C-alpha positions as MATLAB code, in Angstrom:
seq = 'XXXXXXXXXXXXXXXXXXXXXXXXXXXXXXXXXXXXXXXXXXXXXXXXXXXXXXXXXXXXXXXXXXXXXXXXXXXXXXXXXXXXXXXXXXXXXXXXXXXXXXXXXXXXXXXXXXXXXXXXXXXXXXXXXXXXXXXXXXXXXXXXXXXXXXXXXXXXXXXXXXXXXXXXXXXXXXXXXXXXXXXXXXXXXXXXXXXXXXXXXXXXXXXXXXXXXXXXXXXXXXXXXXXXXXXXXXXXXXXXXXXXXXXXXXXXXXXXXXXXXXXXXXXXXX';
ca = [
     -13.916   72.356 -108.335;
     -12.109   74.848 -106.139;
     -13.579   74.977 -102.748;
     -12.610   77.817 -100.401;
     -13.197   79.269  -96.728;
     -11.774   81.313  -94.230;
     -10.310   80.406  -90.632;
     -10.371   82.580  -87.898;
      -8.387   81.587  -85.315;
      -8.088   83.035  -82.038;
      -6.499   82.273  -78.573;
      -8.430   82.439  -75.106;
      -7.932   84.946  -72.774;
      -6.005   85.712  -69.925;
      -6.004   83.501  -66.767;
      -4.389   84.205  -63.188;
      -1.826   81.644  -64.345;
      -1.112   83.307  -67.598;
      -0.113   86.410  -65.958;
       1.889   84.475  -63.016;
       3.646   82.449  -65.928;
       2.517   78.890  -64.589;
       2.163   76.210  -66.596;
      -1.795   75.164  -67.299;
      -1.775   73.082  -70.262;
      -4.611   70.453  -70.182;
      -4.494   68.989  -66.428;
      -4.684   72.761  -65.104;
      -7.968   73.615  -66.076;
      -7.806   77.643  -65.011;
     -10.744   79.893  -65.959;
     -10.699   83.310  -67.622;
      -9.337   85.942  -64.939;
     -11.336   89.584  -64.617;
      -8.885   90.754  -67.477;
      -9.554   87.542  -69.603;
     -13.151   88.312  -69.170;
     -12.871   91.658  -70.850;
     -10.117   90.437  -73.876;
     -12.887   87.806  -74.837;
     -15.595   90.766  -74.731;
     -13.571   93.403  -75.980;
     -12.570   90.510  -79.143;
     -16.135   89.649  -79.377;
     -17.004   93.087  -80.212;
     -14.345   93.210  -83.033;
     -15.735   90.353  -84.357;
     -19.464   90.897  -83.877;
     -20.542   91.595  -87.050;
     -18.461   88.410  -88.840;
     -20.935   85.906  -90.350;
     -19.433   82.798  -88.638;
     -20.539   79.479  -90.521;
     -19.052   77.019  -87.645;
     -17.497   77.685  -84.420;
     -15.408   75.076  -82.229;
     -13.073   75.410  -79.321;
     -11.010   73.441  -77.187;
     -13.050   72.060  -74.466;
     -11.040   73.329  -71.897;
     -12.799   75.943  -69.377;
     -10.606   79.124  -70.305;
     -11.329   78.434  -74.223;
     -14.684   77.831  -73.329;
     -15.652   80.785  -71.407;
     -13.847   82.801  -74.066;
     -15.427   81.470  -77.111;
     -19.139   82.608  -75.014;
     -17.584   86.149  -74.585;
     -16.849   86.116  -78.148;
     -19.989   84.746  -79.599;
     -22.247   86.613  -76.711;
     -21.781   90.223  -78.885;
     -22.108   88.489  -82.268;
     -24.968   90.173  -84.687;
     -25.314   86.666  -86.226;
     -23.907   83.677  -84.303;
     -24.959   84.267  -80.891;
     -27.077   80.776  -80.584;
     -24.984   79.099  -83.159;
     -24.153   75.516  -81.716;
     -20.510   75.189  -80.273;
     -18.718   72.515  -81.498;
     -15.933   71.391  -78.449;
     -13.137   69.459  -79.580;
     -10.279   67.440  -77.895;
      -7.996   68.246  -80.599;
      -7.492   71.686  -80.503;
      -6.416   71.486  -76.617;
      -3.309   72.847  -75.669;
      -0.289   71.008  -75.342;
       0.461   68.520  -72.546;
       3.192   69.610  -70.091;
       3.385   66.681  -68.216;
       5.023   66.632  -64.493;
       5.085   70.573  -66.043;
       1.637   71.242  -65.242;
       1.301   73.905  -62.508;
       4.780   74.932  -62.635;
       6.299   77.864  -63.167;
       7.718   78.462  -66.472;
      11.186   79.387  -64.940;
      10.687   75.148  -63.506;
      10.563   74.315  -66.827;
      13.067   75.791  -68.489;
      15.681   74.374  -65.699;
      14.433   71.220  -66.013;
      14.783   71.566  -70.077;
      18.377   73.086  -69.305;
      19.168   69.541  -66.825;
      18.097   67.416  -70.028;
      20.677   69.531  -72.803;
      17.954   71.243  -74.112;
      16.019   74.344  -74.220;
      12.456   75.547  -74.363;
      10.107   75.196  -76.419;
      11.290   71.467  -77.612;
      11.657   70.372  -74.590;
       9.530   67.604  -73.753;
       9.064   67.219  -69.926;
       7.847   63.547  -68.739;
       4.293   62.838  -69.790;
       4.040   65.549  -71.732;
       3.630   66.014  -75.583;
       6.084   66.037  -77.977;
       6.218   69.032  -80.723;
       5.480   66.587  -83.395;
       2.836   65.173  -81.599;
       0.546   68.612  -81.239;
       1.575   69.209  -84.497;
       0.047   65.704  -85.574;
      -3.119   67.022  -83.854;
      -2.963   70.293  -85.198;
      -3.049   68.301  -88.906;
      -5.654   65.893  -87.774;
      -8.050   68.877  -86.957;
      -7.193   70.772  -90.041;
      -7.754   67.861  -92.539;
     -11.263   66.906  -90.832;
     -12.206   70.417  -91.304;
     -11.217   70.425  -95.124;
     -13.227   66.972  -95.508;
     -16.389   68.395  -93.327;
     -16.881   71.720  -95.690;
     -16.296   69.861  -98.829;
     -19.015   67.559  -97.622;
     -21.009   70.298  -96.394;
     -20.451   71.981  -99.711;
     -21.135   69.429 -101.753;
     -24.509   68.685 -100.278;
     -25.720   72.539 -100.095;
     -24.742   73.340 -103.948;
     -23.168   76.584 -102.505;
     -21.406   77.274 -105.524;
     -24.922   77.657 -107.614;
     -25.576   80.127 -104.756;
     -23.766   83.247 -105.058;
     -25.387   85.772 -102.019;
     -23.946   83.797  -99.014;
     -20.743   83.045 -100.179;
     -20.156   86.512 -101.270;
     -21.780   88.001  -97.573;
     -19.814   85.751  -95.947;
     -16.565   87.522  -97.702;
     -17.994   91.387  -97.343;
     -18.787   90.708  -93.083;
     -14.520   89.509  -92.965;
     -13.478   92.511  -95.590;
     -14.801   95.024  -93.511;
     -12.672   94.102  -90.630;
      -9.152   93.081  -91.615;
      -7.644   95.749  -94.034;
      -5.418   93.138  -95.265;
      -8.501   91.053  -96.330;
      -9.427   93.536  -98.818;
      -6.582   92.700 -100.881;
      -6.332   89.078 -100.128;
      -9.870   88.248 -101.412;
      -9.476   90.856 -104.503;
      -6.491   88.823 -105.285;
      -8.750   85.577 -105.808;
     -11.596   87.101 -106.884;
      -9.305   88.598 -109.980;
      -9.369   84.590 -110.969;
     -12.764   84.498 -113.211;
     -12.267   80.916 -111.968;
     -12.145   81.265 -108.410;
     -15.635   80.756 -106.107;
     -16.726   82.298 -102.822;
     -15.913   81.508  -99.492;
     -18.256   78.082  -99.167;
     -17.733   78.581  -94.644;
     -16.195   80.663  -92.317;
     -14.943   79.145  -89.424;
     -14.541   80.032  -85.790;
     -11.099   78.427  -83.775;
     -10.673   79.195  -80.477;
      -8.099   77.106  -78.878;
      -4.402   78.090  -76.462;
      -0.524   79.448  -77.216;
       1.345   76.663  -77.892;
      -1.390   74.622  -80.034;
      -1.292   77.449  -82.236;
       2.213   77.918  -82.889;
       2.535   74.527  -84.120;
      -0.877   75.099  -86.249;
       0.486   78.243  -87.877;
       4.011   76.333  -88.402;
       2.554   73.240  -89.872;
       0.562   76.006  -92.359;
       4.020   77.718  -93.043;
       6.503   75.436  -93.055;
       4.140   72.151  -95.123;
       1.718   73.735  -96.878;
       3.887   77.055  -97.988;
       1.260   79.398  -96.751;
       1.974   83.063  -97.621;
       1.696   85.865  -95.649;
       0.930   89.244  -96.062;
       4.333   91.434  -97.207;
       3.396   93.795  -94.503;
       3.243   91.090  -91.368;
       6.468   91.690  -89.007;
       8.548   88.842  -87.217;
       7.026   89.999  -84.055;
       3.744   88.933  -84.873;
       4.992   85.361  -85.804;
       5.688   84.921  -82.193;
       3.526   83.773  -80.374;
      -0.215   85.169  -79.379;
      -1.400   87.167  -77.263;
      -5.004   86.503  -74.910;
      -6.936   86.909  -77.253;
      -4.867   87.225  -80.633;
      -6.956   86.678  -83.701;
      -5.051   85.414  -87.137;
      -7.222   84.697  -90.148;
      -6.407   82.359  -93.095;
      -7.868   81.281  -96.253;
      -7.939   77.820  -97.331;
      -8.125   76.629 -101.418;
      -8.734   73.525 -101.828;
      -9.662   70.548 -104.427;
     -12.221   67.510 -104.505;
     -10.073   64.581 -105.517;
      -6.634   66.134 -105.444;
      -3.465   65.320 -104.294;
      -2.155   68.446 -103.893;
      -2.337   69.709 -100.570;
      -4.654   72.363 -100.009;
      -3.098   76.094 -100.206;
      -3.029   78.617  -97.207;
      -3.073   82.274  -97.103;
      -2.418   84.191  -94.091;
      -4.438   87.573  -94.169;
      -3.543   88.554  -90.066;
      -1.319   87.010  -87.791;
      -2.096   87.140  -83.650;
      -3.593   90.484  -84.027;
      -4.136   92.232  -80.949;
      -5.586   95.838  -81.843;
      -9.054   94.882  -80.244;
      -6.695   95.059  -76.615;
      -6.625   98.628  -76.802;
      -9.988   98.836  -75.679;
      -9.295   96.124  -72.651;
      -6.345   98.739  -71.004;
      -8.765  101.734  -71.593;
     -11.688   99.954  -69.333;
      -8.958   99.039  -66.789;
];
């Protein structure tokens, strides 16, 4: 049986050191500036009216605070129980941390080698975040096929199918993304819809682990701009096919990438 949800991913919002171009990853522990205040409202609002089935973040303070800006103007999730994990932190700069990003690129330049796979002492390599990255991903597959399995969602065609409307609505590429499966007389519902917010870097090697291992396709109208990397606040959705007992790995397909309209309203209020 084909089990299938969507995966909203979206990055925290601006900090002081953002904007100064310091270095935070996990041993800087910056909060959300005034601005990243009002990107986490501002993509709250965008998203209020999405039917969120699970929510985690990174438990780091600026992913935090924005995934409470976010789920403080939701219509449906706004006491839904935040699940912090470890494993979507951002990646680990090492002696990096609290330096400028100019620091680190001379210090990549000393060693041969240039930003981003530069890996400055103590700090993470690519593969390793993208190990994490996987880790997360694959628990998340196993914990709404479990989830799934136990609820008979399937049977149960009104959630699935609300869940589905509450993303259509919003993304204009979604439309023809979930047409697309639903054309399949075999193909269910979404059985979740999950929440991500987590940091830059993380999510770069996320949405390169979905493009480059599992193949995931993206929309014909998504630019190379937008493959870069976020912006405060960027939301990218997926969805996610995948099959009890399988050894195929499950299938990915992009219906946004770090979309950003929801900023327009941030420069108006400032």
């Amino acid at each position: 049986m084909m089990t299938r949800f969507a995966l909203t991913v979206v990055r925290h919002g601006e900090t002081r050191f953002n904007k100064e171009k310091i270095i935070q990853g996990q041993g800087v522990d910056e909060p959300l500036s005034e601005t990243g205040f009002k990107q986490a409202a501002a993509a709250g609002v965008f998203l209020t009216n999405v039917q969120f089935t699970h929510v985690f973040s990174s438990d780091l303070t600026r992913t935090k605070q924005t995934t409470c800006g976010i789920l403080e103007k939701s219509k449906f999730c706004k006491d839904m129980t935040v699940k912090y994990d470890s494993r979507l932190r951002e990646r680990k700069y090492g002696v990096a941390e609290g330096r400028a990003l100019g620091e680190m690129r001379a210090m990549a330049k000393a060693a041969g080698e240039e930003c981003p796979v530069f890996t400055p002492s103590g700090g993470e390599t690519l593969d390793e975040v993208k190990m994490r990255g996987k880790d997360f991903f694959e628990f998340l597959c196993q914990l709404i096929l479990k989830e799934t399995g136990q609820k008979g969602q399937f049977s149960q065609g009104a959630p699935s199918n609300s869940l589905e409307t509450s993303l259509a609505k919003i993304f204009p590429l979604g439309k023809h993304c979930f047409s697309e499966f639903n054309s399949d007389s075999g193909a269910p519902g979404l059985a979740a819809s999950v929440l991500v917010v987590s940091h830059g870097a993380y999510m770069r090697s996320l949405f390169g682990y979905f493009l480059t291992d599992l193949k995931c396709s993206l929309p014909a109208s998504l630019s190379k701009s937008e493959l870069s990397a976020s912006p405060n606040t960027g939301i990218s959705v997926f969805i996610v096919n995948f099959e009890k007992g399988r050894e195929a790995q499950p299938t990915v397909q992009c219906v946004c990438m770090n979309l950003q309209e929801h900023l327009n309203r941030v420069t108006e209020m400032c």
